[in-house]
Coordinates of N, CA, C and O in Angstrom, one line a residue:
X1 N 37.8 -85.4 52.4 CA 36.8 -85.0 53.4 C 36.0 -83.7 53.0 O 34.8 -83.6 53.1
X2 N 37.0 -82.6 52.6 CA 36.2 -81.6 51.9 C 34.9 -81.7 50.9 O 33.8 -81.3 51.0
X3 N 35.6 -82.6 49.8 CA 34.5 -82.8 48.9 C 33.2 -83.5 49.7 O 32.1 -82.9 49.7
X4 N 33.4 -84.5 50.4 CA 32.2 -84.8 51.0 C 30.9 -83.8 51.6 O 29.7 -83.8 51.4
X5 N 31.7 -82.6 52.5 CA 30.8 -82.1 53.2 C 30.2 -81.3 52.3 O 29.1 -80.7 52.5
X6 N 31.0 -81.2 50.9 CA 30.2 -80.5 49.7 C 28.9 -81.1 49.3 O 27.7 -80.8 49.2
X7 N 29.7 -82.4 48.9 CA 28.2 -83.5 48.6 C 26.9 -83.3 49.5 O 25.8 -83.0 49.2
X8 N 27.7 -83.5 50.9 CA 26.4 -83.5 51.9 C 25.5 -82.3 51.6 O 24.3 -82.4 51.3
X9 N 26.0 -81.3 51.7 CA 25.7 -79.9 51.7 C 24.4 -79.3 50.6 O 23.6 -78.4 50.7
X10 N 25.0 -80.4 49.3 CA 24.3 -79.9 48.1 C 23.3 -80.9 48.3 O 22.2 -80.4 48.7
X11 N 23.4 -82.1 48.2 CA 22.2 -83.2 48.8 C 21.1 -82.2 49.7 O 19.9 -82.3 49.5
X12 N 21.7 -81.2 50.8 CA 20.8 -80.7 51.2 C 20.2 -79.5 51.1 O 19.4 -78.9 51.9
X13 N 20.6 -79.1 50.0 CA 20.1 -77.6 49.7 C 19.8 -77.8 48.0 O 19.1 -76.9 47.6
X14 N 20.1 -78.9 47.1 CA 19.9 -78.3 45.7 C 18.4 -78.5 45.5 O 18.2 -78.7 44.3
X15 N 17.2 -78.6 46.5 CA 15.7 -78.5 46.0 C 15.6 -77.5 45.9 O 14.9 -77.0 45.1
X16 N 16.5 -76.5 47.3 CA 16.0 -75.4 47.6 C 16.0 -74.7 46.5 O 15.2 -74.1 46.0
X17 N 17.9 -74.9 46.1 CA 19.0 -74.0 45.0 C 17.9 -74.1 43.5 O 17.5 -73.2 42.8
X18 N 17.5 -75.4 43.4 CA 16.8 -75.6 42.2 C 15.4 -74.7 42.2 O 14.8 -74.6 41.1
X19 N 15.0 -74.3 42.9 CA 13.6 -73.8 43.4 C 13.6 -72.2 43.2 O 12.8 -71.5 42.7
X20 N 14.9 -71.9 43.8 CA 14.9 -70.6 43.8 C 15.7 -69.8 42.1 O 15.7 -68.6 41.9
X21 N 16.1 -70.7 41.4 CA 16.6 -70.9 40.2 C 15.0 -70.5 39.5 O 14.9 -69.4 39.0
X22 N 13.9 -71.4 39.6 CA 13.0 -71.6 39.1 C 12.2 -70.2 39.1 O 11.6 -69.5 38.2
X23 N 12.3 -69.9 41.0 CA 11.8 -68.5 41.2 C 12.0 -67.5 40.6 O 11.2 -66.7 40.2
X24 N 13.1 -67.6 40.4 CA 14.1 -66.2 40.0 C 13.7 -65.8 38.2 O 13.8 -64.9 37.4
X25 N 13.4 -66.7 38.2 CA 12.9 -66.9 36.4 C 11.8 -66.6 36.4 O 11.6 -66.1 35.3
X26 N 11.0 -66.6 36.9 CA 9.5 -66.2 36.9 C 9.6 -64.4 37.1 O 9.2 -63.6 36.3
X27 N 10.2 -64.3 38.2 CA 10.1 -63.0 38.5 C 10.9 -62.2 37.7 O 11.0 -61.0 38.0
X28 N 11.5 -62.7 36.7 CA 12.1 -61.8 35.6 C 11.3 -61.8 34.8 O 11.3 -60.8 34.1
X29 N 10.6 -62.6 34.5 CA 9.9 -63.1 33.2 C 8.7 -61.6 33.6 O 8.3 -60.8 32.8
X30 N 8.2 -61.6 35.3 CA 7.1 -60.4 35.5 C 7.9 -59.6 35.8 O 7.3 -59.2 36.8
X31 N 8.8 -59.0 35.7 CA 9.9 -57.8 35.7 C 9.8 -57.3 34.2 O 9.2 -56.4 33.8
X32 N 10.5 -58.2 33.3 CA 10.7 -58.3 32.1 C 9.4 -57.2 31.5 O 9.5 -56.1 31.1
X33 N 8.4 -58.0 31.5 CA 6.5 -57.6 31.1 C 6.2 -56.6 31.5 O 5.4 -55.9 30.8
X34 N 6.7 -56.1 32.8 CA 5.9 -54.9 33.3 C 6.9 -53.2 32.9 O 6.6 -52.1 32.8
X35 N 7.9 -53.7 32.8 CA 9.1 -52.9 32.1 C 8.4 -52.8 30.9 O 7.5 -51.9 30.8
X36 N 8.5 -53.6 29.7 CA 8.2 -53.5 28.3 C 6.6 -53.1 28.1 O 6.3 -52.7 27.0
X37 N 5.7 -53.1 29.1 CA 4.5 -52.5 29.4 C 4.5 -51.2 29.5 O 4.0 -50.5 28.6
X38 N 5.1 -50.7 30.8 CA 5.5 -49.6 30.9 C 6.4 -48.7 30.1 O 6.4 -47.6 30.5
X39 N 7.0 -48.9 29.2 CA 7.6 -48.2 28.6 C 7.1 -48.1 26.8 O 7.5 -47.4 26.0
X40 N 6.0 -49.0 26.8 CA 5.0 -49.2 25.5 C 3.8 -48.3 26.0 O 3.2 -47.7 25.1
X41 N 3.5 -48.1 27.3 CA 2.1 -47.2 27.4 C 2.6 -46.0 27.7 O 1.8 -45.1 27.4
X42 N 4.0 -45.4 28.4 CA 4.4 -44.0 28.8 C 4.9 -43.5 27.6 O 6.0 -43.9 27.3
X43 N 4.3 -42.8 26.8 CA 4.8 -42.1 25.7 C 6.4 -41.6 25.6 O 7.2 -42.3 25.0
X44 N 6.7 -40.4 26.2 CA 7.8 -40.4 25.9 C 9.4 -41.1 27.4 O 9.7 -40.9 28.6
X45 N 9.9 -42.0 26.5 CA 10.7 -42.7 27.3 C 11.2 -42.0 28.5 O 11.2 -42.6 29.7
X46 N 11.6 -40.7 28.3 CA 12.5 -39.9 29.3 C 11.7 -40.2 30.3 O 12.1 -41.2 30.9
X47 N 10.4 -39.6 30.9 CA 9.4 -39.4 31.3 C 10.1 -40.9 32.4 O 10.8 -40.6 33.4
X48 N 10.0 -42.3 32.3 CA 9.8 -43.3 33.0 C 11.7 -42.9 33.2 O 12.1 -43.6 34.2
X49 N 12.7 -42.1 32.5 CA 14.1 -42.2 32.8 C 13.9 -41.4 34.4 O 14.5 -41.7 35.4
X50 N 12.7 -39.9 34.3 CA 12.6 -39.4 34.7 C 12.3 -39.9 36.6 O 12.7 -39.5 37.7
X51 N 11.5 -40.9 36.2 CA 10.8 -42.0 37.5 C 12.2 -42.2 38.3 O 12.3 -42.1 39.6
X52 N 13.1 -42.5 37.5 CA 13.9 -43.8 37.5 C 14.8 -42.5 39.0 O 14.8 -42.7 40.2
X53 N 15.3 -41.4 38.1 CA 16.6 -40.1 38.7 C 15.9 -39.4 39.8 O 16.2 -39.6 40.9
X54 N 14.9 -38.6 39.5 CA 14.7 -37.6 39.9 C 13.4 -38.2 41.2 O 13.6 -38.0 42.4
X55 N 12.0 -39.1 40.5 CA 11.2 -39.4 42.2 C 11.8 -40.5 42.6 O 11.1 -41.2 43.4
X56 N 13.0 -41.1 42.1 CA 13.9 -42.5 42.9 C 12.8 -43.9 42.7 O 12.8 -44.9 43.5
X57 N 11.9 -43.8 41.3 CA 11.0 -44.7 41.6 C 11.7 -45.8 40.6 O 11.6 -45.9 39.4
X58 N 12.7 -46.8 41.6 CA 13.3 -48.3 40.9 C 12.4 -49.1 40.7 O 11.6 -49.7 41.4
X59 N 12.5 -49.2 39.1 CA 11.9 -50.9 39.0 C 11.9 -52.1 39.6 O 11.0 -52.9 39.5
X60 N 12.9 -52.0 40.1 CA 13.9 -53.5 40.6 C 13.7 -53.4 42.0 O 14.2 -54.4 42.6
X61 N 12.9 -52.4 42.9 CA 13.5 -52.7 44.4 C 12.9 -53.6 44.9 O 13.5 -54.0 45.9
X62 N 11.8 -54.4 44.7 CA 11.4 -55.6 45.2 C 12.3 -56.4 45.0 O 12.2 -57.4 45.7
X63 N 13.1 -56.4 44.4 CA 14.3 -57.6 43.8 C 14.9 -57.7 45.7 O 15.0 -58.8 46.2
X64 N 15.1 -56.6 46.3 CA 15.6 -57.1 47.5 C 15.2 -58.0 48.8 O 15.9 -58.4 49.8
X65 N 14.0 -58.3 48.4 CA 13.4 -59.3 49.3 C 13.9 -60.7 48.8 O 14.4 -61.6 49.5
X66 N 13.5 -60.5 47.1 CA 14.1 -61.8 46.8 C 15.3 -62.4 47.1 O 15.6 -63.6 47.1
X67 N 16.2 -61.1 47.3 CA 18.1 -61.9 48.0 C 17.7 -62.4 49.0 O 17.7 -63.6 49.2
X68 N 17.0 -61.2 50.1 CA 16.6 -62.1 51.7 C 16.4 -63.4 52.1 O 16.9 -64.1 52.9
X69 N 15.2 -63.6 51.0 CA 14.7 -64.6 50.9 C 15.5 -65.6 50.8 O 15.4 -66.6 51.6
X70 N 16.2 -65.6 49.7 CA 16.7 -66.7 49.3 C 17.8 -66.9 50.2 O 18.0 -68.0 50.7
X71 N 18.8 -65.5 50.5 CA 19.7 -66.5 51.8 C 19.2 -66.9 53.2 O 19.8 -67.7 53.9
X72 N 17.8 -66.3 53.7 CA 17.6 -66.9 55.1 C 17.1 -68.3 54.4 O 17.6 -69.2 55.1
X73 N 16.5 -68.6 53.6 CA 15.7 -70.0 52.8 C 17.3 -71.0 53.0 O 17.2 -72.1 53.5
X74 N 18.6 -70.6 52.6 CA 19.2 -71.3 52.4 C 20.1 -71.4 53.9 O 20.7 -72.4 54.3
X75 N 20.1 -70.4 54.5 CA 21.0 -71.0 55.9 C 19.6 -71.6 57.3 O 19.6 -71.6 58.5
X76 N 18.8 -71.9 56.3 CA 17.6 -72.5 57.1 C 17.5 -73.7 56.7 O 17.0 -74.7 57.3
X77 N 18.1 -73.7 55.5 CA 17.7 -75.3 54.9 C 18.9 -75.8 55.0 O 19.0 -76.9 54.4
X78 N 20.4 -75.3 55.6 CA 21.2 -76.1 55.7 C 21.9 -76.5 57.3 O 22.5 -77.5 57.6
X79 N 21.4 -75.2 58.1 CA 21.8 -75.6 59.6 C 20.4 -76.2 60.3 O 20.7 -77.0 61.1
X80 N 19.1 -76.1 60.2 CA 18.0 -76.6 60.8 C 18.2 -78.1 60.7 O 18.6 -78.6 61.8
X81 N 18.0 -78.8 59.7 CA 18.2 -80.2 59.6 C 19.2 -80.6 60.8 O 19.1 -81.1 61.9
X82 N 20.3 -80.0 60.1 CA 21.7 -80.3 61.4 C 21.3 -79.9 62.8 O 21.8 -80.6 63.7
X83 N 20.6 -79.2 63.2 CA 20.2 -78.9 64.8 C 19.4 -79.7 65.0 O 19.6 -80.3 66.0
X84 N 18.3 -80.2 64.1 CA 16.9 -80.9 64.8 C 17.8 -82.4 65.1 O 17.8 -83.0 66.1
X85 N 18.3 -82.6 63.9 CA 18.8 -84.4 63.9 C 20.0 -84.3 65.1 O 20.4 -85.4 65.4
X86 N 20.4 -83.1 65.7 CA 21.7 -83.3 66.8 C 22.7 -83.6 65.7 O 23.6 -84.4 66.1
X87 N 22.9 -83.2 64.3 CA 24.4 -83.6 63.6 C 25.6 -82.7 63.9 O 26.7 -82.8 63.4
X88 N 25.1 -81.7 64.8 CA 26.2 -80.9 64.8 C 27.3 -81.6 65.6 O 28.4 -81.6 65.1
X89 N 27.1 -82.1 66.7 CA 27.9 -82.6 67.6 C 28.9 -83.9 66.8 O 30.0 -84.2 67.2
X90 N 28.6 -84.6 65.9 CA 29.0 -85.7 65.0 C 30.2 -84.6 64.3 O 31.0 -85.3 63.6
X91 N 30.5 -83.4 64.2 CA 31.6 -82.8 63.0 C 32.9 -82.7 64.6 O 34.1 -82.6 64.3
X92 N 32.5 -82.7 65.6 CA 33.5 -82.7 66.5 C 33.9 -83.9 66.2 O 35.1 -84.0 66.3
X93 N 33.4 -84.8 66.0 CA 34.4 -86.4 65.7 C 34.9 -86.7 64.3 O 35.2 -87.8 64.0
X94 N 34.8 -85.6 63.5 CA 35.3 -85.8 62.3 C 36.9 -85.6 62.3 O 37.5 -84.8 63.1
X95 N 37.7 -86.4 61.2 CA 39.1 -86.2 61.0 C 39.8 -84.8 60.6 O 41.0 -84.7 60.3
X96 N 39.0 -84.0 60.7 CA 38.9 -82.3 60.2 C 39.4 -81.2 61.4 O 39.3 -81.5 62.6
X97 N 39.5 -80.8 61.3 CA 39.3 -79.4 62.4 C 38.0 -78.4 62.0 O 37.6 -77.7 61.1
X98 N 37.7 -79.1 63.5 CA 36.1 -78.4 63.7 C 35.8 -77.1 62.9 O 34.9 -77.1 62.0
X99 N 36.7 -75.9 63.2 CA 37.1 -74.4 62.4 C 37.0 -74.5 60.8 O 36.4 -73.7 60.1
X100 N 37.8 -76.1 60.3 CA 37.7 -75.9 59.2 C 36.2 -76.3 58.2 O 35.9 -76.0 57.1
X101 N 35.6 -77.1 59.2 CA 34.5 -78.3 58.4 C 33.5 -76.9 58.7 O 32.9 -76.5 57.7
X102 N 33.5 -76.0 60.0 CA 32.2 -75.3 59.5 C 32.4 -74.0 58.3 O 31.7 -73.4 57.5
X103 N 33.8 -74.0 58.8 CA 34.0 -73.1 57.2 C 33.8 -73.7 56.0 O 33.7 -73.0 55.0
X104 N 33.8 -74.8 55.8 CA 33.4 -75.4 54.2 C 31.6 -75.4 54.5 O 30.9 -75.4 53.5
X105 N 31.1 -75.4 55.8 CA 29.8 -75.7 55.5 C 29.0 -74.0 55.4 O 27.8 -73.9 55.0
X106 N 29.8 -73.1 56.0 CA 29.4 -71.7 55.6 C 29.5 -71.3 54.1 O 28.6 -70.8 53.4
X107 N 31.0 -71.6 53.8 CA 31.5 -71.8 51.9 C 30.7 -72.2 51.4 O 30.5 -71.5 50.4
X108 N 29.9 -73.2 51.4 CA 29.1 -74.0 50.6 C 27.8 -73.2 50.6 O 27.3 -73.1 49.5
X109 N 27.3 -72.7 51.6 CA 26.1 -72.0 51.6 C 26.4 -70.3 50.8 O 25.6 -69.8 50.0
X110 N 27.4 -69.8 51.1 CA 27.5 -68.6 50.5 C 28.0 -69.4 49.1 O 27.3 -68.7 48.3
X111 N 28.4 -69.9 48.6 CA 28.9 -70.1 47.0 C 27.2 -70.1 46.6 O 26.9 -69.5 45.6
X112 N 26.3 -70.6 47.1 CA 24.8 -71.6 46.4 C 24.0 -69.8 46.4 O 23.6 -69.3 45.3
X113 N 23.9 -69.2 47.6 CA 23.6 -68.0 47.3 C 23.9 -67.2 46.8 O 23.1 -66.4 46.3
X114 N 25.6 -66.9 46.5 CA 26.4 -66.0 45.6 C 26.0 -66.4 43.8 O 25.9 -65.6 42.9
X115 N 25.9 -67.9 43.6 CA 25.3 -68.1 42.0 C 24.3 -67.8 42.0 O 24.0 -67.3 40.9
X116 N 22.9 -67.7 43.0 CA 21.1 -67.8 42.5 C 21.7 -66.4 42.2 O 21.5 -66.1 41.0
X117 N 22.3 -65.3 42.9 CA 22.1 -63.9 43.2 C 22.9 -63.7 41.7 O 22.1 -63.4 40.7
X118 N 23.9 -63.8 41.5 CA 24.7 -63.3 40.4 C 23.9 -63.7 39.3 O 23.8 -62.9 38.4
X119 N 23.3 -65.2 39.2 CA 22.8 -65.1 37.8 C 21.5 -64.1 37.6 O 21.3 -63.3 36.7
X120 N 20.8 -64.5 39.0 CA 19.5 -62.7 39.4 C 19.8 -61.9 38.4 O 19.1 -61.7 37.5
X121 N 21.3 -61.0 38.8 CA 21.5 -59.6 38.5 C 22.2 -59.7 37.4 O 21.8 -58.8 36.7
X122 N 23.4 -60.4 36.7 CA 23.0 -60.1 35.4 C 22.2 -60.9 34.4 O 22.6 -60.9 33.3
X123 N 21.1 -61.5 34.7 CA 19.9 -61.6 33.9 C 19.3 -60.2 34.2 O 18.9 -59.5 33.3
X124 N 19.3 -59.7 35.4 CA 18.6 -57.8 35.1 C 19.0 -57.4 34.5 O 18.2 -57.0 33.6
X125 N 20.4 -57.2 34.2 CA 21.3 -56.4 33.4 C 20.8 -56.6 32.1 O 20.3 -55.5 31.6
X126 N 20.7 -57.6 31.5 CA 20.4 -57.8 30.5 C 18.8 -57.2 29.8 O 18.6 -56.7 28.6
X127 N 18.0 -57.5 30.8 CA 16.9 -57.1 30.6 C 16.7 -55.2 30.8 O 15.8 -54.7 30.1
X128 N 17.4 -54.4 31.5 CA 18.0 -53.5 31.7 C 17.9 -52.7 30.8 O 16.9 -52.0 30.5
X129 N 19.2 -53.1 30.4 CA 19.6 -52.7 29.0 C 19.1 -51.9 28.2 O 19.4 -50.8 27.7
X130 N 18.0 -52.9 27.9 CA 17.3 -52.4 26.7 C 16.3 -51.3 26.7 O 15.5 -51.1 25.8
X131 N 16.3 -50.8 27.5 CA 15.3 -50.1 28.1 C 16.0 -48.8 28.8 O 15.4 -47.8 28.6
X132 N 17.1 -48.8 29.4 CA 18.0 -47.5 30.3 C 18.8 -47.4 29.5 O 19.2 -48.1 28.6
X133 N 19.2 -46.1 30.0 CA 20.4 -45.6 29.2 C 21.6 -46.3 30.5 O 21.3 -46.7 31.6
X134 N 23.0 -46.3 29.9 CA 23.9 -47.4 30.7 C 24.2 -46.4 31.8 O 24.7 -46.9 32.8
X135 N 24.1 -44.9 31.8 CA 24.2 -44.6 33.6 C 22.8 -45.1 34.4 O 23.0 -45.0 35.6
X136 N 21.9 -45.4 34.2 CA 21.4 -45.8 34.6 C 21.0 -46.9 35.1 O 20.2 -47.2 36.1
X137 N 21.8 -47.7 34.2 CA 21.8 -49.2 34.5 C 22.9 -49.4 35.3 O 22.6 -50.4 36.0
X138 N 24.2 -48.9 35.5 CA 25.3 -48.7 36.2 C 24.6 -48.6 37.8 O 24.6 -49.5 38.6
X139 N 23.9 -47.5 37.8 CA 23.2 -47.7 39.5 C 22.2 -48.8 39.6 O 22.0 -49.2 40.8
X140 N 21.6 -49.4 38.8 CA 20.6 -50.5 38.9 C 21.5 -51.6 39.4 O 21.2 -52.1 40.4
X141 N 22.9 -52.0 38.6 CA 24.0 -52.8 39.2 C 24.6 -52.6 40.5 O 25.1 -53.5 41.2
X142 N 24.5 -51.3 40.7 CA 25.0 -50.8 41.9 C 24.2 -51.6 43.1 O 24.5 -52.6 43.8
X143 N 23.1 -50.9 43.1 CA 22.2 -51.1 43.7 C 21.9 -52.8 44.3 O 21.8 -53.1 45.5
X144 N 21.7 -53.8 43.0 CA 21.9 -54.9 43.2 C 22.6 -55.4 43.8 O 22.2 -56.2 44.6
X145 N 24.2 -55.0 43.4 CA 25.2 -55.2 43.9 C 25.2 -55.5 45.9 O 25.5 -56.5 46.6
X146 N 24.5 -54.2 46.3 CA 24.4 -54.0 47.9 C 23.0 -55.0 48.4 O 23.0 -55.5 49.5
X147 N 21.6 -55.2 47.3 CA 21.1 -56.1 47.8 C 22.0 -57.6 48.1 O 22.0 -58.1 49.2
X148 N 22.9 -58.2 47.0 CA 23.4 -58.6 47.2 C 24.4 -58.8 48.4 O 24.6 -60.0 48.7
X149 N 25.1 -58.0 49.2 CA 25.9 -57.6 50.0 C 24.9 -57.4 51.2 O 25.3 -58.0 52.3
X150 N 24.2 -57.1 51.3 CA 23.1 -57.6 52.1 C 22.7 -59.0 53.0 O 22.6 -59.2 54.2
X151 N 22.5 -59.7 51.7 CA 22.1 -60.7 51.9 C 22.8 -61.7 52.5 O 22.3 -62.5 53.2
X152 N 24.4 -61.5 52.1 CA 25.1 -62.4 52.7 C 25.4 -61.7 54.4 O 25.4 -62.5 55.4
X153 N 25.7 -60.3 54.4 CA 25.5 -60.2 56.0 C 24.7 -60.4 56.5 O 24.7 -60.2 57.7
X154 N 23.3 -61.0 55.7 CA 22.0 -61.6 56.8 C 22.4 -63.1 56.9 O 21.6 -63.9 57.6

């Protein structure tokens, strides 16, 4: 019975999962460019380290909309269907305990958001890297870290 509501679940979310996979790749790809831009036209590196510590100016903070995004996108695309069609009332007649089916159907939505997010941030890391010195990149993870943490208490 578990596995099923898995099935169901991904049946109804992997355009989104797939979508925002797609998303997420783009906006690194213009993360990526505007970093290796910026640090090709600002002469001396410190200078953009300086952005980074001292006027708090993060590369990455738009990255937080894109967690929002993606988890209200995904507990929209998995409870709406079930409200409009009336399926919620159909898990009280399942062989399950009610407690436990919506906990696999909550599990399911946070596992799909916990992978888009995690592969997100360290593909940043990676891209990161090359560019920050690693305390620096340590708070960029940080930071991530709580958009992430965010996202799922939204």
């Amino acid at each position: 019975m578990i596995y099923s509501i898995v099935i169901k679940e991904w049946l109804k979310i992997k355009y989104l999962v797939l979508s925002m996979f797609v998303l997420s790749i783009f906006v690194l790809a213009y993360f990526w460019f505007k970093i290796d831009f910026l640090f090709s036209t600002i002469e001396p590196k410190s200078m953009m380290w300086y952005r980074f510590i001292t006027l708090e100016q993060k590369p990455y903070q738009y990255f937080s909309y894109l967690f929002y995004v993606t988890a209200i996108l995904i507990s929209c695309f998995q409870f709406i269907p079930e409200k409009m069609g009336k399926k919620i009332k159909i898990m009280i007649h399942l062989p399950i305990d009610m407690h436990k089916s919506l906990f696999m159907h909550l599990f399911v939505g946070f596992f799909y958001l916990l992978a888009v997010c995690t592969l997100f941030t360290i593909s940043s890391y990676f891209i990161l890297l090359n560019y920050y010195p690693y305390e620096l990149i340590s708070i960029a993870i940080k930071d991530l870290g709580f958009y992430l943490l965010s996202s799922i208490i939204l």
